[in-house]
XYZ file of C-alpha atoms in Angstrom:
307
model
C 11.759 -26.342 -11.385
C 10.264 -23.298 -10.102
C 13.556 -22.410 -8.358
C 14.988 -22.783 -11.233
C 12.708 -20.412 -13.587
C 12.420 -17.680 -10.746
C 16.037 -17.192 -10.459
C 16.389 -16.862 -14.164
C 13.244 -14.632 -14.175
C 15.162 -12.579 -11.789
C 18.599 -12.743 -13.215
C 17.400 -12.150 -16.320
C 15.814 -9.011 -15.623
C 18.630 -7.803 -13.707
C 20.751 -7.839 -16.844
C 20.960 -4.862 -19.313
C 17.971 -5.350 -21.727
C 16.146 -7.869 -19.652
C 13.501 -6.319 -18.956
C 9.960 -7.200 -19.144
C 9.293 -7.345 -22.812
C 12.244 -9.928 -22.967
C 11.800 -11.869 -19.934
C 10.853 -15.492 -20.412
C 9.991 -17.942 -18.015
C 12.412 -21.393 -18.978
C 12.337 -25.343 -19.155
C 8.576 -25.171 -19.939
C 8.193 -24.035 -15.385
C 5.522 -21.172 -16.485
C 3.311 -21.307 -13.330
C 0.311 -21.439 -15.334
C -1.616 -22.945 -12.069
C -2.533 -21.908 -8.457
C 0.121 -24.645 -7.929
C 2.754 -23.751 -9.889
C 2.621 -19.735 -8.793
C 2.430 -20.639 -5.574
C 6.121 -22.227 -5.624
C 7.166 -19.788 -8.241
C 6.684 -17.059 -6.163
C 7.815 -18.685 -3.024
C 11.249 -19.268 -4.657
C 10.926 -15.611 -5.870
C 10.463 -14.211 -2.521
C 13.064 -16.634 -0.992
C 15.593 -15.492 -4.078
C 15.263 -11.610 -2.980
C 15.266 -12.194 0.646
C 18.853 -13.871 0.300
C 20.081 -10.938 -2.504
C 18.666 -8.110 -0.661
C 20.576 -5.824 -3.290
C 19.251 -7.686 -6.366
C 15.547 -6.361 -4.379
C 16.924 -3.401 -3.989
C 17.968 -2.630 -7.189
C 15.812 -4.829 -9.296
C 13.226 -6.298 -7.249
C 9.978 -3.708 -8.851
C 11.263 -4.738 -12.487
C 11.297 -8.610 -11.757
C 7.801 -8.231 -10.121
C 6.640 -5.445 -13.462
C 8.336 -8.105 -15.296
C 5.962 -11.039 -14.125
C 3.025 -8.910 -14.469
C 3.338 -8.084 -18.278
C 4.162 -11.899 -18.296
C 1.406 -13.833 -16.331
C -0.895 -10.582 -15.203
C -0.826 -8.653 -12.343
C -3.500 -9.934 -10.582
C -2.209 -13.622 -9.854
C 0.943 -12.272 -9.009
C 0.240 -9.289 -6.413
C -2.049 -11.997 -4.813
C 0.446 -14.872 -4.713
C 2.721 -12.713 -3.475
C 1.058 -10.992 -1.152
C -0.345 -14.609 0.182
C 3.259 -15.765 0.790
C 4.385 -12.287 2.775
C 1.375 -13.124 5.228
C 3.603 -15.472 6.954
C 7.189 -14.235 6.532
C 9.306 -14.469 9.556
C 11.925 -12.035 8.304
C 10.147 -8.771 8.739
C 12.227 -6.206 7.436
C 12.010 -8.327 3.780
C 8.368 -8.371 4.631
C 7.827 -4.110 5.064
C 10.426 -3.716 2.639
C 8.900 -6.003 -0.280
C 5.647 -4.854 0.396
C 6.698 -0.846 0.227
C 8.423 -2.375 -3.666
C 5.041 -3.950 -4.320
C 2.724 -0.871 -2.996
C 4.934 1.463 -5.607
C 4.318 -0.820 -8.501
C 0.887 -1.372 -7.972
C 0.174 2.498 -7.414
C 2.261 3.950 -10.378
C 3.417 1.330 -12.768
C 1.739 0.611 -15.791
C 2.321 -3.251 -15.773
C -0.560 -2.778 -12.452
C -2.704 -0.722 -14.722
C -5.810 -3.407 -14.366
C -5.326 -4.161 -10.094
C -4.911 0.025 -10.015
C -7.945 0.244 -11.607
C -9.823 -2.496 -9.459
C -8.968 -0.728 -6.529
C -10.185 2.232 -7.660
C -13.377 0.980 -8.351
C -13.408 0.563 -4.155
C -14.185 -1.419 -1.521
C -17.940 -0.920 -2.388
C -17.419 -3.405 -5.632
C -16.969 -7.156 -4.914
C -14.382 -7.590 -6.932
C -12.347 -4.500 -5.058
C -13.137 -6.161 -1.623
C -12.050 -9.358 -2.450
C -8.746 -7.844 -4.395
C -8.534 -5.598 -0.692
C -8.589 -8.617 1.704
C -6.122 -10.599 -0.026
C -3.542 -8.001 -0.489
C -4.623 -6.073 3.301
C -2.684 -9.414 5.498
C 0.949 -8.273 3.949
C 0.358 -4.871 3.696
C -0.028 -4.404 7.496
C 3.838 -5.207 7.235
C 4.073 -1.398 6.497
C 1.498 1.057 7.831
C 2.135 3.390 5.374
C 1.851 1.504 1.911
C -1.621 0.073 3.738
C -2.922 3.469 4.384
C -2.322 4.471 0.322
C -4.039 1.437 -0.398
C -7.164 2.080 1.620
C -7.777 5.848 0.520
C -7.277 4.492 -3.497
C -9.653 1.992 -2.173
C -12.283 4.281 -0.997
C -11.666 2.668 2.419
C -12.115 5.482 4.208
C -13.166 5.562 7.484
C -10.718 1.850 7.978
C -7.991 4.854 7.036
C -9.232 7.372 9.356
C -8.953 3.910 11.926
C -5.399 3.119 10.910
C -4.181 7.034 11.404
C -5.361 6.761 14.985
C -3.370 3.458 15.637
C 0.119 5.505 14.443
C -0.590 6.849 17.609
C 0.760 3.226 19.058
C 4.244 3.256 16.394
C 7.546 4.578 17.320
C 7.522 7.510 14.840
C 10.641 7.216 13.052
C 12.293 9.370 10.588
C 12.115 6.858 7.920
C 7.775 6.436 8.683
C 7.705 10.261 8.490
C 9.478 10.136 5.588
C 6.997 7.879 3.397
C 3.888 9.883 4.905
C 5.631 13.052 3.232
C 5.295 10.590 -0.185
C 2.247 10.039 0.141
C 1.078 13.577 0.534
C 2.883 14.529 -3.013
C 1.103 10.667 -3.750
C -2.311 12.392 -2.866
C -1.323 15.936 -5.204
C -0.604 13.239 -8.132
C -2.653 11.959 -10.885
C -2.767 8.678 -9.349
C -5.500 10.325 -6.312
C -7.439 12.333 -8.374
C -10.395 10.687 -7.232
C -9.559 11.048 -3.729
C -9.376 14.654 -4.363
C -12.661 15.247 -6.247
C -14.207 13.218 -3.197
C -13.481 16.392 -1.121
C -15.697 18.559 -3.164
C -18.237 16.417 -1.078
C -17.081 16.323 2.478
C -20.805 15.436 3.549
C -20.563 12.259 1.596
C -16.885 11.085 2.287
C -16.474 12.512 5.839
C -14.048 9.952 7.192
C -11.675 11.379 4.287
C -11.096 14.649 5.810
C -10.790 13.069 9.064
C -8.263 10.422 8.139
C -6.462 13.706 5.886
C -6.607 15.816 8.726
C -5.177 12.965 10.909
C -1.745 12.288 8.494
C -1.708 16.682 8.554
C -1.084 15.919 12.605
C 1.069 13.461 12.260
C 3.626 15.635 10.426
C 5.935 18.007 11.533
C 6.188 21.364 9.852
C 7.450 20.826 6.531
C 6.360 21.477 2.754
C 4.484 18.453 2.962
C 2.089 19.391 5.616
C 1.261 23.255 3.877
C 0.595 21.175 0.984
C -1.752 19.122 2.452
C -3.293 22.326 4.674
C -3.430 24.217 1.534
C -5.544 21.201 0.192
C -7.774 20.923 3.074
C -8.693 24.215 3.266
C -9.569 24.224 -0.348
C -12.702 21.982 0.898
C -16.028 23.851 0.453
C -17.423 25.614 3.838
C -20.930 24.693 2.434
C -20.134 21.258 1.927
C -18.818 21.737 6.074
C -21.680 23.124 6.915
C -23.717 20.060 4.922
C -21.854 17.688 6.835
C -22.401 18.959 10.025
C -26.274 18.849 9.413
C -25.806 15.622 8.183
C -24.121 13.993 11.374
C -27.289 15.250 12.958
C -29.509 12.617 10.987
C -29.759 9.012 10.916
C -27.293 7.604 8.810
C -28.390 5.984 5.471
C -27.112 2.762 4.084
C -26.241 2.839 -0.021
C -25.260 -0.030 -1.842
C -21.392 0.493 -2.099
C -22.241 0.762 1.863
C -23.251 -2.713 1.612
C -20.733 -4.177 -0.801
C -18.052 -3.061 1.797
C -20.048 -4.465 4.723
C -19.149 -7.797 3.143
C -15.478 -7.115 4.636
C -14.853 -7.758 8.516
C -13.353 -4.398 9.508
C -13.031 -5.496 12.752
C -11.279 -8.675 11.635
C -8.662 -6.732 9.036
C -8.114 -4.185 12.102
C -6.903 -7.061 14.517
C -4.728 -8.263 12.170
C -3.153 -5.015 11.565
C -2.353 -4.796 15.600
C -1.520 -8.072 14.995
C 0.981 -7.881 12.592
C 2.371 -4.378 14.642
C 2.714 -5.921 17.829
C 5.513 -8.977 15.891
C 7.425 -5.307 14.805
C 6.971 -3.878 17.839
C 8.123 -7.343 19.469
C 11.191 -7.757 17.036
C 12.497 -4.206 17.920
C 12.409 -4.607 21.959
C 13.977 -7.755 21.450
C 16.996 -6.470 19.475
C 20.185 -4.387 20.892
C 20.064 -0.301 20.938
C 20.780 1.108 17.792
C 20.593 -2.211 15.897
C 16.526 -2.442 14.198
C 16.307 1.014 13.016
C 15.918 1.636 9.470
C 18.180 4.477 8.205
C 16.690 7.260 6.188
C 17.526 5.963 2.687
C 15.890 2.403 3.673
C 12.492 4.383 4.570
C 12.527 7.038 1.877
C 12.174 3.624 -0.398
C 8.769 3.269 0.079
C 6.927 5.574 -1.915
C 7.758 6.870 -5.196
C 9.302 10.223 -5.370
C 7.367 13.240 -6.826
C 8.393 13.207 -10.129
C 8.026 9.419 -10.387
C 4.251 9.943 -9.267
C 3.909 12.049 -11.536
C 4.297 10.545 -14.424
C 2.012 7.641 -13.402
């Protein structure tokens, strides 16, 4: 059964030397159909929401295990399919931040890194984006990496404005710290060389400039001032011309058109507002994530930089 072959998938890799190169799936349950990955990773998902130390601990090798297994794609997009409608929404922000981590440094994820790279302005990285966008609203900050390695920048300049709405918690302001030393790594050097052209990417400095406000005065935001101001003046001074003149459409502008903004941006409020919701509804003291829970989102800076 599927149950069956995704807690031995799991248990499996949880053992010394079961990791992905030895992991096999058993009793012939490979879910080599829409079908059969469907349940797999439904018993998957229910599997690490009952051992939330086996997620913990484990979870990103199962999921890396899978991938080298049955390819990343089919499995970030089950997956992701199933969190849409989880009703336990700590597992939900919590798998997601695992499965955010894998897909932005491991190199099982190699191929889906390197879709969404290729940005929202390619059909194949818009339809990757709007399958995985749904779950990743479960945690605003593992969507806003996604959308600047997506080239989705002005929806990330959006989604900074809406953390205007969240209850700033350590643990939040902890992964936005990641994902400035994220942004300094290898795995956003594009993002980077897009600010050598601020006229042609000018929702990246605004949605940059907007994560610099949201942090307090710490190492990470000189780091990320000390990156901004390394943005040419003349390319400034282009883009200020620029916003004088009728906008002009290019064809990555129309590939991305093909996504409802508006659409992905309701269900982000959406998908806030059950958070919010869950959090009024529970005692003082008791729906707050510690600091260790939220520094588990991003990968630290020495595992970014190795990716």
């Amino acid at each position: 059964s599927a149950q069956h072959s995704a807690q031995h998938s799991a248990q499996h890799s949880a053992q010394p030397g079961g990791g992905a190169s030895s992991l096999k799936l058993q009793d012939g349950a490979a879910p080599d159909g829409t079908d059969h990955m469907a349940a797999f990773c439904e018993q998957l998902l229910a599997l690490l929401r009952a051992e939330r130390p086996l997620l913990e601990r484990r979870g990103r090798l199962i999921v890396a295990a899978l991938c080298e297994t049955l390819g990343p794609r089919g499995i970030f997009e089950t997956l992701a399919r199933g969190l849409t409608s989880e009703g336990d929404l700590d597992f939900a922000s919590q798998m997601v931040q695992a499965l955010n981590v894998l897909v932005l440094t491991s190199a099982e994820a190699l191929a889906l890194r390197s879709l969404l790279r290729k940005g929202v302005g390619t059909a194949e990285g818009a339809a990757l984006f709007r399958t995985l966008y749904p779950a990743w609203c479960h945690n605003p900050a593992s969507l806003l990496s996604m959308c600047l390695v997506a080239q989705a920048y002005e929806h990330a300049a959006e989604l900074v404005m809406q953390f205007a709405s969240l209850e700033i918690t350590l643990p939040f302001l902890l992964q936005i710290d990641k994902l400035v030393q994220l942004v300094e790594s290898p795995i956003f050097t594009h993002v980077r060389l897009h600010l050598l052209e601020p006229e042609q990417h000018p929702h990246l400095l605004r949605a940059l400039g907007g994560i610099l406000m949201l942090l307090p005065q710490s190492p990470a935001f000189h780091t990320l001032q000390a990156r901004l101001a390394a943005v040419p003046e003349l390319g400034i001074f282009r883009l200020q011309l620029e916003a004088r003149k009728p906008s002009k459409s290019t064809a990555s502008d129309a590939a991305a058109s093909s996504l409802d903004w508006r659409g992905l941006l309701q269900t982000y409020k959406q998908v806030q507002q059950r958070h919010a919701d869950r959090l009024l509804e529970q005692p003082r003291g008791a729906g707050g994530l510690d600091a260790s829970s939220g520094a588990r989102g991003l990968p630290s800076e020495h595992t970014a930089g190795r990716a």
